[in-house]
PDB file of C-alpha atoms in Angstrom:
ATOM      1  CA  MET A   7     250.112  -6.284  21.939  1.00 91.00           C
ATOM      2  CA  THR A   8     249.479  -9.922  21.135  1.00 96.00           C
ATOM      3  CA  CYS A   9     251.768 -12.277  19.231  1.00 97.00           C
ATOM      4  CA  SER A  10     251.382 -15.626  17.570  1.00 98.00           C
ATOM      5  CA  LEU A  11     253.954 -18.154  16.433  1.00 98.00           C
ATOM      6  CA  LEU A  12     253.853 -19.677  12.979  1.00 97.00           C
ATOM      7  CA  TYR A  13     256.864 -21.832  12.229  1.00 98.00           C
ATOM      8  CA  SER A  14     258.187 -24.984  10.634  1.00 97.00           C
ATOM      9  CA  SER A  15     261.092 -26.964  12.061  1.00 97.00           C
ATOM     10  CA  LYS A  16     262.435 -30.004  10.264  1.00 95.00           C
ATOM     11  CA  THR A  17     265.158 -31.000  12.742  1.00 95.00           C
ATOM     12  CA  GLY A  18     264.179 -29.111  15.903  1.00 97.00           C
ATOM     13  CA  ASN A  19     266.525 -26.129  15.469  1.00 98.00           C
ATOM     14  CA  THR A  20     263.860 -23.570  14.567  1.00 98.00           C
ATOM     15  CA  LYS A  21     261.580 -25.103  17.209  1.00 98.00           C
ATOM     16  CA  LYS A  22     264.243 -24.212  19.818  1.00 98.00           C
ATOM     17  CA  LEU A  23     263.971 -20.581  18.792  1.00 98.00           C
ATOM     18  CA  ALA A  24     260.167 -20.715  18.826  1.00 98.00           C
ATOM     19  CA  GLN A  25     260.194 -22.222  22.317  1.00 98.00           C
ATOM     20  CA  ARG A  26     262.500 -19.450  23.502  1.00 98.00           C
ATOM     21  CA  ALA A  27     260.157 -16.838  22.019  1.00 98.00           C
ATOM     22  CA  ARG A  28     257.229 -18.471  23.811  1.00 97.00           C
ATOM     23  CA  GLU A  29     259.139 -18.333  27.117  1.00 97.00           C
ATOM     24  CA  LEU A  30     260.066 -14.680  26.631  1.00 97.00           C
ATOM     25  CA  LEU A  31     256.683 -13.453  25.407  1.00 97.00           C
ATOM     26  CA  GLY A  32     254.593 -15.484  27.845  1.00 95.00           C
ATOM     27  CA  GLU A  33     251.077 -14.076  28.109  1.00 95.00           C
ATOM     28  CA  LYS A  34     251.460 -12.047  24.915  1.00 96.00           C
ATOM     29  CA  ILE A  35     251.278 -15.289  22.905  1.00 96.00           C
ATOM     30  CA  VAL A  36     247.914 -16.260  21.459  1.00 96.00           C
ATOM     31  CA  ASP A  37     247.229 -19.428  19.485  1.00 93.00           C
ATOM     32  CA  CYS A  38     245.493 -17.923  16.471  1.00 95.00           C
ATOM     33  CA  VAL A  39     247.264 -15.781  13.863  1.00 96.00           C
ATOM     34  CA  ALA A  40     244.011 -13.896  13.223  1.00 95.00           C
ATOM     35  CA  ASP A  41     243.877 -12.833  16.892  1.00 95.00           C
ATOM     36  CA  SER A  42     247.418 -11.444  16.980  1.00 97.00           C
ATOM     37  CA  ASP A  43     248.928  -8.088  16.162  1.00 95.00           C
ATOM     38  CA  THR A  44     252.354  -9.541  15.432  1.00 98.00           C
ATOM     39  CA  VAL A  45     253.297 -12.910  13.987  1.00 98.00           C
ATOM     40  CA  LEU A  46     256.651 -14.516  14.638  1.00 98.00           C
ATOM     41  CA  LEU A  47     257.239 -16.423  11.404  1.00 98.00           C
ATOM     42  CA  GLY A  48     260.013 -19.001  11.578  1.00 98.00           C
ATOM     43  CA  SER A  49     261.378 -21.571   9.211  1.00 98.00           C
ATOM     44  CA  TRP A  50     264.227 -23.897   8.594  1.00 97.00           C
ATOM     45  CA  THR A  51     265.962 -22.993   5.352  1.00 95.00           C
ATOM     46  CA  ASP A  52     264.845 -25.016   2.357  1.00 91.00           C
ATOM     47  CA  LYS A  53     267.015 -24.383  -0.712  1.00 90.00           C
ATOM     48  CA  GLY A  54     267.646 -20.857   0.536  1.00 91.00           C
ATOM     49  CA  GLY A  55     264.031 -20.001   1.347  1.00 93.00           C
ATOM     50  CA  LEU A  56     261.054 -20.711   3.566  1.00 96.00           C
ATOM     51  CA  ASP A  57     259.738 -24.224   4.041  1.00 96.00           C
ATOM     52  CA  PRO A  58     257.173 -24.614   1.230  1.00 95.00           C
ATOM     53  CA  ALA A  59     254.714 -26.014   3.794  1.00 94.00           C
ATOM     54  CA  LEU A  60     254.356 -22.470   5.171  1.00 96.00           C
ATOM     55  CA  THR A  61     253.368 -21.019   1.801  1.00 91.00           C
ATOM     56  CA  GLU A  62     249.675 -21.848   2.152  1.00 92.00           C
ATOM     57  CA  ARG A  63     249.535 -19.929   5.448  1.00 96.00           C
ATOM     58  CA  LEU A  64     251.253 -16.740   4.284  1.00 97.00           C
ATOM     59  CA  SER A  65     247.992 -15.069   3.199  1.00 96.00           C
ATOM     60  CA  GLU A  66     247.012 -15.022   6.893  1.00 96.00           C
ATOM     61  CA  LEU A  67     249.811 -12.504   7.461  1.00 97.00           C
ATOM     62  CA  GLU A  68     248.359  -9.801   5.241  1.00 95.00           C
ATOM     63  CA  GLY A  69     248.303  -6.516   7.146  1.00 94.00           C
ATOM     64  CA  LYS A  70     250.196  -7.988  10.106  1.00 97.00           C
ATOM     65  CA  ARG A  71     253.446  -7.033  11.748  1.00 98.00           C
ATOM     66  CA  VAL A  72     255.887  -9.919  11.240  1.00 98.00           C
ATOM     67  CA  PHE A  73     259.121 -10.882  12.934  1.00 98.00           C
ATOM     68  CA  LEU A  74     261.067 -13.304  10.701  1.00 98.00           C
ATOM     69  CA  PHE A  75     263.333 -15.925  12.222  1.00 98.00           C
ATOM     70  CA  GLY A  76     264.958 -19.154  11.260  1.00 98.00           C
ATOM     71  CA  THR A  77     267.892 -21.495  11.129  1.00 97.00           C
ATOM     72  CA  CYS A  78     270.068 -22.823   8.352  1.00 95.00           C
ATOM     73  CA  GLY A  79     272.722 -25.502   8.191  1.00 92.00           C
ATOM     74  CA  PHE A  80     275.095 -23.293   6.272  1.00 87.00           C
ATOM     75  CA  GLY A  81     276.089 -19.928   7.485  1.00 77.00           C
ATOM     76  CA  GLY A  82     278.538 -18.362   9.768  1.00 71.00           C
ATOM     77  CA  SER A  83     278.201 -14.929   8.187  1.00 88.00           C
ATOM     78  CA  GLN A  84     275.565 -12.285   8.723  1.00 92.00           C
ATOM     79  CA  ALA A  85     275.646 -11.479   5.001  1.00 94.00           C
ATOM     80  CA  TYR A  86     274.517 -15.031   4.200  1.00 93.00           C
ATOM     81  CA  TYR A  87     271.807 -14.923   6.856  1.00 96.00           C
ATOM     82  CA  ASP A  88     270.599 -11.572   5.493  1.00 96.00           C
ATOM     83  CA  ARG A  89     270.258 -13.040   1.992  1.00 95.00           C
ATOM     84  CA  VAL A  90     268.194 -15.937   3.341  1.00 96.00           C
ATOM     85  CA  LEU A  91     266.000 -13.582   5.373  1.00 97.00           C
ATOM     86  CA  ASP A  92     265.539 -11.394   2.288  1.00 97.00           C
ATOM     87  CA  ARG A  93     264.200 -14.493   0.484  1.00 96.00           C
ATOM     88  CA  PHE A  94     261.885 -15.190   3.427  1.00 97.00           C
ATOM     89  CA  ALA A  95     260.630 -11.588   3.264  1.00 97.00           C
ATOM     90  CA  SER A  96     260.094 -11.737  -0.507  1.00 96.00           C
ATOM     91  CA  ALA A  97     257.563 -14.542   0.015  1.00 96.00           C
ATOM     92  CA  LEU A  98     255.357 -12.400   2.264  1.00 97.00           C
ATOM     93  CA  PRO A  99     252.129 -10.881   0.974  1.00 95.00           C
ATOM     94  CA  GLU A 100     251.889  -7.155   0.353  1.00 92.00           C
ATOM     95  CA  GLY A 101     250.944  -5.097   3.364  1.00 94.00           C
ATOM     96  CA  VAL A 102     253.132  -7.026   5.805  1.00 97.00           C
ATOM     97  CA  GLN A 103     255.371  -4.885   8.002  1.00 98.00           C
ATOM     98  CA  VAL A 104     258.584  -6.727   8.909  1.00 98.00           C
ATOM     99  CA  VAL A 105     259.464  -5.491  12.399  1.00 98.00           C
ATOM    100  CA  GLY A 106     262.540  -7.619  12.992  1.00 98.00           C
ATOM    101  CA  ARG A 107     264.625 -10.524  11.750  1.00 98.00           C
ATOM    102  CA  PHE A 108     266.910 -13.203  13.143  1.00 98.00           C
ATOM    103  CA  MET A 109     268.766 -16.131  11.627  1.00 98.00           C
ATOM    104  CA  CYS A 110     271.378 -18.449  13.063  1.00 97.00           C
ATOM    105  CA  GLN A 111     273.110 -21.646  12.154  1.00 96.00           C
ATOM    106  CA  GLY A 112     271.410 -24.916  13.007  1.00 96.00           C
ATOM    107  CA  GLN A 113     272.882 -28.333  13.460  1.00 96.00           C
ATOM    108  CA  MET A 114     272.332 -30.790  10.605  1.00 95.00           C
ATOM    109  CA  PRO A 115     271.493 -34.502  10.824  1.00 94.00           C
ATOM    110  CA  ALA A 116     274.485 -36.878  11.020  1.00 94.00           C
ATOM    111  CA  GLY A 117     273.581 -38.421   7.654  1.00 95.00           C
ATOM    112  CA  VAL A 118     274.474 -35.143   5.950  1.00 95.00           C
ATOM    113  CA  ARG A 119     278.067 -35.359   7.195  1.00 96.00           C
ATOM    114  CA  GLU A 120     278.314 -38.976   6.065  1.00 97.00           C
ATOM    115  CA  ARG A 121     277.169 -37.947   2.587  1.00 96.00           C
ATOM    116  CA  TYR A 122     279.723 -35.104   2.501  1.00 97.00           C
ATOM    117  CA  VAL A 123     282.531 -37.479   3.544  1.00 97.00           C
ATOM    118  CA  LYS A 124     281.672 -39.841   0.693  1.00 97.00           C
ATOM    119  CA  MET A 125     281.504 -36.994  -1.807  1.00 97.00           C
ATOM    120  CA  ALA A 126     284.819 -35.586  -0.499  1.00 97.00           C
ATOM    121  CA  GLU A 127     286.522 -38.775  -1.650  1.00 96.00           C
ATOM    122  CA  GLN A 128     285.780 -37.703  -5.240  1.00 96.00           C
ATOM    123  CA  ASP A 129     286.025 -33.901  -4.829  1.00 97.00           C
ATOM    124  CA  PRO A 130     287.897 -32.914  -1.645  1.00 97.00           C
ATOM    125  CA  ALA A 131     288.298 -29.248  -2.612  1.00 97.00           C
ATOM    126  CA  ARG A 132     284.535 -28.843  -2.807  1.00 96.00           C
ATOM    127  CA  PHE A 133     283.379 -31.026   0.073  1.00 96.00           C
ATOM    128  CA  GLU A 134     286.048 -30.577   2.788  1.00 97.00           C
ATOM    129  CA  PRO A 135     284.742 -27.024   3.503  1.00 95.00           C
ATOM    130  CA  MET A 136     281.227 -28.461   3.731  1.00 94.00           C
ATOM    131  CA  ILE A 137     282.410 -31.000   6.314  1.00 96.00           C
ATOM    132  CA  GLU A 138     284.063 -28.164   8.279  1.00 95.00           C
ATOM    133  CA  ASN A 139     280.812 -26.181   8.160  1.00 95.00           C
ATOM    134  CA  PHE A 140     278.878 -29.238   9.332  1.00 96.00           C
ATOM    135  CA  ASP A 141     281.213 -29.592  12.309  1.00 96.00           C
ATOM    136  CA  ARG A 142     280.894 -25.861  13.177  1.00 94.00           C
ATOM    137  CA  ALA A 143     277.110 -26.203  13.149  1.00 95.00           C
ATOM    138  CA  LEU A 144     277.063 -28.912  15.827  1.00 95.00           C
ATOM    139  CA  GLY A 145     275.191 -27.794  18.921  1.00 95.00           C
ATOM    140  CA  HIS A 146     273.496 -24.824  17.255  1.00 96.00           C
ATOM    141  CA  PRO A 147     271.371 -23.021  18.109  1.00 97.00           C
ATOM    142  CA  ASP A 148     273.415 -22.695  21.285  1.00 97.00           C
ATOM    143  CA  ALA A 149     273.132 -20.407  24.321  1.00 97.00           C
ATOM    144  CA  ALA A 150     274.793 -17.519  22.470  1.00 97.00           C
ATOM    145  CA  ASP A 151     272.347 -17.925  19.562  1.00 97.00           C
ATOM    146  CA  LEU A 152     269.394 -17.857  21.974  1.00 98.00           C
ATOM    147  CA  GLU A 153     270.760 -14.699  23.630  1.00 98.00           C
ATOM    148  CA  ALA A 154     271.172 -13.047  20.226  1.00 98.00           C
ATOM    149  CA  PHE A 155     267.605 -14.075  19.351  1.00 98.00           C
ATOM    150  CA  GLU A 156     266.344 -12.507  22.570  1.00 98.00           C
ATOM    151  CA  ALA A 157     268.242  -9.313  21.737  1.00 98.00           C
ATOM    152  CA  ALA A 158     266.645  -9.224  18.261  1.00 98.00           C
ATOM    153  CA  LEU A 159     263.172  -9.679  19.769  1.00 98.00           C
ATOM    154  CA  SER A 160     263.927  -6.904  22.246  1.00 98.00           C
ATOM    155  CA  GLU A 161     265.203  -4.587  19.514  1.00 98.00           C
ATOM    156  CA  ALA A 162     261.925  -5.178  17.669  1.00 98.00           C
ATOM    157  CA  GLY A 163     260.040  -4.099  20.805  1.00 97.00           C
ATOM    158  CA  LEU A 164     258.508  -7.523  21.412  1.00 97.00           C
ATOM    159  CA  VAL A 165     260.099  -8.245  24.828  1.00 94.00           C
TER     160      VAL A 165
END
């Protein structure tokens, strides 16, 4: 079995997961999607879905086995992650077999918190929970997230 990585990482969170996959899969990784049996497709979460920059590459996945992974600034619940991953999956072309999925929280840039703090001055009920979520996201993906990612790759039969 050969695997390729196709991912987009805006802040480095999804890249951390991709690097971990590369370490775990080692010689199974090939550079070209066309030469792989399985594609690990990763994205940061953009408005609840895949990074639009990946859209033009999705046709390359037709007929492939795909493992979906990603990070999102919001989260903390598997139900939320599942909804995001469902949106990722809905963007895939027909004939793709999703063999596994993983999503975890990712740390957001400091400017996001600053914006939330300013908005909380006007609407604390709405923005205080967002500040709390921002603070929970710091340091993610962390070691536990990377272990959970490894377990998901293993469950999918990739490692």
